[in-house]
PDB file of C-alpha atoms in Angstrom:
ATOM      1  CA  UNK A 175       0.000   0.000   0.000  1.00 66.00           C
ATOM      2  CA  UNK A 176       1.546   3.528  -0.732  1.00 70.00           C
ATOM      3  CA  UNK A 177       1.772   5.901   1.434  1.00 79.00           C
ATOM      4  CA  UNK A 178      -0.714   7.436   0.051  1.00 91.00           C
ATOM      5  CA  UNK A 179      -3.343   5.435   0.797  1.00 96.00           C
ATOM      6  CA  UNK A 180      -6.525   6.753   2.461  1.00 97.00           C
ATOM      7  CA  UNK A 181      -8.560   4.520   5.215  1.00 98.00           C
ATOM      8  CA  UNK A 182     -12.243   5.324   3.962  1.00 98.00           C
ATOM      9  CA  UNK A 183     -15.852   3.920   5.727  1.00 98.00           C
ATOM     10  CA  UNK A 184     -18.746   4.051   3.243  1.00 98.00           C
ATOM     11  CA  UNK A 185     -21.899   1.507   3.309  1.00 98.00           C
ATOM     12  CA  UNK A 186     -21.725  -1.198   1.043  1.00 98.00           C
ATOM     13  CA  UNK A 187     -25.242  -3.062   0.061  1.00 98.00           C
ATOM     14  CA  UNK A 188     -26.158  -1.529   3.417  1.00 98.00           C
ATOM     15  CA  UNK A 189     -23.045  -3.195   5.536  1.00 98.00           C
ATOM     16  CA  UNK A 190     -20.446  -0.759   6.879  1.00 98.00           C
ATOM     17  CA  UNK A 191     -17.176  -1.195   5.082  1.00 98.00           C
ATOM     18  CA  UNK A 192     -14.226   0.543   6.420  1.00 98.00           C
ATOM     19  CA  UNK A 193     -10.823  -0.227   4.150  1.00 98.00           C
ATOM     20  CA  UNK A 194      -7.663   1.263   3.337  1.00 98.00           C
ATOM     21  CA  UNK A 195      -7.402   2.050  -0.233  1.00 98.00           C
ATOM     22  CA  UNK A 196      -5.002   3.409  -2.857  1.00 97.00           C
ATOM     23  CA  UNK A 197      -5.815   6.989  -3.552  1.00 96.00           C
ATOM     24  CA  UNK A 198      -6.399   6.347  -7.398  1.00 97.00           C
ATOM     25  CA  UNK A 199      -8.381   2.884  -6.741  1.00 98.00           C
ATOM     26  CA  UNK A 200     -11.575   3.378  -9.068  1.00 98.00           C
ATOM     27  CA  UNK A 201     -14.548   1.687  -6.685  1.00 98.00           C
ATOM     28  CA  UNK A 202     -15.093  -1.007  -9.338  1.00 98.00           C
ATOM     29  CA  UNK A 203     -11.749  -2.758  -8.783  1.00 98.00           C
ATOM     30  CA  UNK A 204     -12.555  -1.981  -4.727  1.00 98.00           C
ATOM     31  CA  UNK A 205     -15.970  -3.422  -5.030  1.00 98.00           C
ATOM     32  CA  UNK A 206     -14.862  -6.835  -7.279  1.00 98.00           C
ATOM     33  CA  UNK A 207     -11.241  -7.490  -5.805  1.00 97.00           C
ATOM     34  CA  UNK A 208     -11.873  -6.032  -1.474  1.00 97.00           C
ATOM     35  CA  UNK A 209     -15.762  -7.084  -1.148  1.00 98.00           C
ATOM     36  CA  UNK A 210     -15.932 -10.064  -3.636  1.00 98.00           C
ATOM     37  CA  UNK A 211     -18.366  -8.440  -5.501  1.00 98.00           C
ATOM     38  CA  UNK A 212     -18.181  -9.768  -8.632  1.00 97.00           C
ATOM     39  CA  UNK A 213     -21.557  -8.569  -9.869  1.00 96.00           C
ATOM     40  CA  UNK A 214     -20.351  -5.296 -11.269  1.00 96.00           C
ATOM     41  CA  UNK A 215     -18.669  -5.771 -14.508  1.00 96.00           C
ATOM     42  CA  UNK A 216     -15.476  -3.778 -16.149  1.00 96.00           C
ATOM     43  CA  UNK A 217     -15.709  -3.562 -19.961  1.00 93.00           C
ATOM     44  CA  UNK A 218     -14.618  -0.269 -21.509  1.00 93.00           C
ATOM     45  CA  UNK A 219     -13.182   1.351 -17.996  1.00 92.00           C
ATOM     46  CA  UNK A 220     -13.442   4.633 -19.071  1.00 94.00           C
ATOM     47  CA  UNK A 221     -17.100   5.146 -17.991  1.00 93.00           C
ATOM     48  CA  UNK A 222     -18.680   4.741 -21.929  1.00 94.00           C
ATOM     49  CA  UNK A 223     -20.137   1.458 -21.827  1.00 96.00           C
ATOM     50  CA  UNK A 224     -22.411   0.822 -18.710  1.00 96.00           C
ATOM     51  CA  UNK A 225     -21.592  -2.053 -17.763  1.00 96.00           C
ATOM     52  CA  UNK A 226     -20.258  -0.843 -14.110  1.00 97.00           C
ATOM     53  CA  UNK A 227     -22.849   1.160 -13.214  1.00 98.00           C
ATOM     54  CA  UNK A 228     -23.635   0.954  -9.599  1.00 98.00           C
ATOM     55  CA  UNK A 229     -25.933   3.521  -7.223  1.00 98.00           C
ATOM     56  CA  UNK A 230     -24.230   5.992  -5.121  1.00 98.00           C
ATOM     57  CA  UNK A 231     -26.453   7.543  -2.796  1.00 98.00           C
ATOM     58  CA  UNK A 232     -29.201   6.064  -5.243  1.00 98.00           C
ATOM     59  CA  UNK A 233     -27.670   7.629  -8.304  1.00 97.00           C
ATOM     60  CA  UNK A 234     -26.574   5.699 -11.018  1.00 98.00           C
ATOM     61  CA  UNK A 235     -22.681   5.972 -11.332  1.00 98.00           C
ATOM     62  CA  UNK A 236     -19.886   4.513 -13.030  1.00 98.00           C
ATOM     63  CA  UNK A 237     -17.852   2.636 -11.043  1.00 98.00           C
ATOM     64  CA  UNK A 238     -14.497   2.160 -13.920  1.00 97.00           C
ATOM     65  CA  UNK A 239     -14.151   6.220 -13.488  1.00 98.00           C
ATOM     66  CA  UNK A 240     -15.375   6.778 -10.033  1.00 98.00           C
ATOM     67  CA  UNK A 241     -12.229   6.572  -7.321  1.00 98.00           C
ATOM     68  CA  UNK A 242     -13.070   4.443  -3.971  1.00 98.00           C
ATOM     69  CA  UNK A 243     -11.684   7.485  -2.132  1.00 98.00           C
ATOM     70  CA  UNK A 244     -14.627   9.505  -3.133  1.00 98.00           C
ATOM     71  CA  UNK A 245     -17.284   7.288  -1.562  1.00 98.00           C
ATOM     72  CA  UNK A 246     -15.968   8.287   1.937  1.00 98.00           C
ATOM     73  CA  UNK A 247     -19.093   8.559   3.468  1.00 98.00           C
ATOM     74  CA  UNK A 248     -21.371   7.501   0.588  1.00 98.00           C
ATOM     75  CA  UNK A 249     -23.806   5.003   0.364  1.00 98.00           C
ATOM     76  CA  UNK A 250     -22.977   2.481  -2.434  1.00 98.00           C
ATOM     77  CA  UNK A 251     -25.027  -0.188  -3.906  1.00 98.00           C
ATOM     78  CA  UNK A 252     -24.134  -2.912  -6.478  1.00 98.00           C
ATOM     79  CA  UNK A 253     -26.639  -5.465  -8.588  1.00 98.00           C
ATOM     80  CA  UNK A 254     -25.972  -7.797  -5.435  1.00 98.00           C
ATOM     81  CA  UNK A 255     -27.510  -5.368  -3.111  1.00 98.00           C
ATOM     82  CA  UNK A 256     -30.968  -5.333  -5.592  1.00 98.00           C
ATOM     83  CA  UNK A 257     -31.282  -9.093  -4.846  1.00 97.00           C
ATOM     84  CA  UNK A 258     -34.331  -8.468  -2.795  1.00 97.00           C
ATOM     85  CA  UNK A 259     -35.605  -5.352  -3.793  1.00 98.00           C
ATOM     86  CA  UNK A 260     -38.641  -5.532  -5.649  1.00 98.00           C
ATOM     87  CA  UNK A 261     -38.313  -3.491  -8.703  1.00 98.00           C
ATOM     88  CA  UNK A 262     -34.909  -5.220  -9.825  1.00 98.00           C
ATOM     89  CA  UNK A 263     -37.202  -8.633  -9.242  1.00 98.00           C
ATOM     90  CA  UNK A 264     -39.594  -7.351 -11.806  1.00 98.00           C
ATOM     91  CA  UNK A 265     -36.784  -5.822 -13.526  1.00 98.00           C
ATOM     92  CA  UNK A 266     -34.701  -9.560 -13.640  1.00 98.00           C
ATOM     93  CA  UNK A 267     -37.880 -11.009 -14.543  1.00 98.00           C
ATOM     94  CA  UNK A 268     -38.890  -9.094 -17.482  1.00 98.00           C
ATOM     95  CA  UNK A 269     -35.482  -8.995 -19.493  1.00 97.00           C
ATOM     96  CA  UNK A 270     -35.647 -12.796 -18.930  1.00 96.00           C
ATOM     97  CA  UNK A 271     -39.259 -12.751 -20.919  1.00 97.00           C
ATOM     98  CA  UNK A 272     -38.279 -10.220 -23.075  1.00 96.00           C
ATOM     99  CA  UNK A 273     -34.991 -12.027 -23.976  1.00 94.00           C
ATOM    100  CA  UNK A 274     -33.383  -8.784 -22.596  1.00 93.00           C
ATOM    101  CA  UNK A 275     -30.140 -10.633 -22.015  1.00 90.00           C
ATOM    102  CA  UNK A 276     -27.825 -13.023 -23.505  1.00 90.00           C
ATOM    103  CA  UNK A 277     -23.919 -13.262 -22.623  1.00 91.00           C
ATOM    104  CA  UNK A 278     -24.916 -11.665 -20.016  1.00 91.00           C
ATOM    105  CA  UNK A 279     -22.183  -9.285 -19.253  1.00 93.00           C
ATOM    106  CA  UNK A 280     -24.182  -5.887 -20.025  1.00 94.00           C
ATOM    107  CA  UNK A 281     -26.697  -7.117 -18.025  1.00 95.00           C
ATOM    108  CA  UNK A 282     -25.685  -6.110 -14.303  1.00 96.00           C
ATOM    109  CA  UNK A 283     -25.342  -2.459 -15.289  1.00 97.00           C
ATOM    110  CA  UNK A 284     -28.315  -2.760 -17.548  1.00 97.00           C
ATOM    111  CA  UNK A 285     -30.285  -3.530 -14.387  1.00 98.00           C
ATOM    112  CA  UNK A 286     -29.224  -0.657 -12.203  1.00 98.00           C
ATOM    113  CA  UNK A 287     -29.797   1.737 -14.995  1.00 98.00           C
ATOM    114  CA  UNK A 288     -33.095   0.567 -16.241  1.00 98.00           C
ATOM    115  CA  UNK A 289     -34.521   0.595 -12.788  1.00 98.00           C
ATOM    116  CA  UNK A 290     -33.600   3.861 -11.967  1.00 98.00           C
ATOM    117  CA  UNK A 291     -35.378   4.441 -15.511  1.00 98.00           C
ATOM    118  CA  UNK A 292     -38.431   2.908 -14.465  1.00 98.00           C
ATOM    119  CA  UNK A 293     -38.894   5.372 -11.203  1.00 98.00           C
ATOM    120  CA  UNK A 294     -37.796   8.267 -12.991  1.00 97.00           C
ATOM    121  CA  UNK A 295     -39.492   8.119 -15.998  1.00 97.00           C
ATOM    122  CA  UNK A 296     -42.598   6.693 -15.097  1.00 96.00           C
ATOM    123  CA  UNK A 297     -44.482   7.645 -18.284  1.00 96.00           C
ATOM    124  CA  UNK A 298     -41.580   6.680 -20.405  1.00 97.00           C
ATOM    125  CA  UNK A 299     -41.935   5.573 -24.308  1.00 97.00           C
ATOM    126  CA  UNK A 300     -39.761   3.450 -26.208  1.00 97.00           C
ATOM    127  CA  UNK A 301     -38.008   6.397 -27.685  1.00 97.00           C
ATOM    128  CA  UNK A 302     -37.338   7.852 -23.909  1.00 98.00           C
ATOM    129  CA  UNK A 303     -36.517   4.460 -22.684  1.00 98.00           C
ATOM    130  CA  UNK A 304     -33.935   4.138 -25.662  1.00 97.00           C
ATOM    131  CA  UNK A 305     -32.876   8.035 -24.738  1.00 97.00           C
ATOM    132  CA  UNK A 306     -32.383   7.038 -21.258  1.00 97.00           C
ATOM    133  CA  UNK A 307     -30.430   3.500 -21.641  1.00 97.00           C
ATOM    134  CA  UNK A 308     -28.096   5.260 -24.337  1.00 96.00           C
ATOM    135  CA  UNK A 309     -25.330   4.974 -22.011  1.00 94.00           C
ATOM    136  CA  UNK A 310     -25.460   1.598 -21.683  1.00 95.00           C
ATOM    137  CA  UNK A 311     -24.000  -0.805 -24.121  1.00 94.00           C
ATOM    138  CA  UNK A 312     -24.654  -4.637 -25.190  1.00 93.00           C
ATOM    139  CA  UNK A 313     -23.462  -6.217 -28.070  1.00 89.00           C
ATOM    140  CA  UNK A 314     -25.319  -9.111 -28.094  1.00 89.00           C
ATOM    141  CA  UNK A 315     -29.380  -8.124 -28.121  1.00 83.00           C
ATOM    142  CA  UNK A 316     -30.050  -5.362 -30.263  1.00 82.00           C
ATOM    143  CA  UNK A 317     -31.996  -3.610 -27.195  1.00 93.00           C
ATOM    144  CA  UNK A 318     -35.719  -4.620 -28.798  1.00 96.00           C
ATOM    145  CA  UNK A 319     -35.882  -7.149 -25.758  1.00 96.00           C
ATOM    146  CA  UNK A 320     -34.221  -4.551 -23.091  1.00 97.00           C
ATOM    147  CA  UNK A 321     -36.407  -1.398 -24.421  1.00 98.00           C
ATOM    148  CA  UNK A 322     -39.152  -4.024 -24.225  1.00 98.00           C
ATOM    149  CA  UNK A 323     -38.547  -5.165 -20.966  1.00 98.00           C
ATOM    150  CA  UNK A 324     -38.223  -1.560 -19.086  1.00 98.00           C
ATOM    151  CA  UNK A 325     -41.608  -0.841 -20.928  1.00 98.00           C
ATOM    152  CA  UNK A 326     -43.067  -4.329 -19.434  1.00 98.00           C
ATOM    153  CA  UNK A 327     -42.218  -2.885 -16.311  1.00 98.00           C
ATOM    154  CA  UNK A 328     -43.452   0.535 -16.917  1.00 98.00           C
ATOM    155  CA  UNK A 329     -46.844  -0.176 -18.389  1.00 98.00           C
ATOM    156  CA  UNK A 330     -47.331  -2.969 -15.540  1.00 97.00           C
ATOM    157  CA  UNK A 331     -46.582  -0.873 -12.488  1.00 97.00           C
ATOM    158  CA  UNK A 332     -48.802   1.910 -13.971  1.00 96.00           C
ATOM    159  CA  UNK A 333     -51.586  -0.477 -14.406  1.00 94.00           C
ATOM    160  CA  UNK A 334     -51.403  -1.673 -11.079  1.00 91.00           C
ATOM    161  CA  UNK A 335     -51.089   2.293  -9.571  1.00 87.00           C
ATOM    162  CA  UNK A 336     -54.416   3.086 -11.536  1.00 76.00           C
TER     163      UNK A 336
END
């Protein structure tokens, strides 16, 4: 460790994490190599494709670009910490229906950013949906199945509100 390094304490899929970390450690290589979190992906690692996006404080980020050092404090939250909330579940099970996924390695960030899509853009269309998942990549699906999958999600939940 350099002598640099920071000692930081942040909340990890609600659990208190306290670690001493490398000042230019980016939080995905903290969350996948420290906490075993293998969930969040690295493709491009310069914050372009999507596939590390986590929630900090709720808000989708980019965990490839984001340092560990700046989550002092923060409140982070990976596709492992979704397991039981109930939106991802609707989330998870829609893409399967939709055939939202295949290789499977978009789909981690795909679910953290479509679910923050789904409660901010509760009236969403295809076109917003597609607007709003532009920063996420996958090379495998051709998005028809994600784009159909968020809207699954959309138009059920607003069924069931009305």
């Amino acid at each position: 460790m350099s002598a640099h390094a920071k000692t930081i304490s942040l909340t990890v899929n609600g659990t208190r994490v306290e670690a001493t970390v490398p000042p230019r450690q980016h939080l995905g290589d903290f969350l996948r190599e420290r906490e075993l979190l293998t969930g969040t992906h690295l493709g491009c690692e310069h914050g372009v494709c999507g596939a590390c996006t986590i929630l900090i404080d709720g808000e989708p980020a980019r965990s490839c670009i984001t340092f560990a050092v700046a989550c002092d404090g923060r409140s982070v939250t990976t596709v492992e910490g979704l397991d039981d909330d109930p939106l991802a579940a609707e989330l998870r099970e829609a893409f399967s229906a939709e055939h939202g996924l295949q290789c499977g390695f978009c789909t981690p960030g795909m679910l953290v950013a479509a679910r923050d899509v789904v409660l901010r853009c509760p009236d969403a269309d295809n076109r917003a949906i597609r607007t709003a998942m532009s920063g996420n990549l996958c090379r495998c699906t051709g998005y028809v199945g994600i784009v159909n999958a968020i809207r699954r999600v959309i138009d059920a939940r607003n069924t069931n509100a009305g």
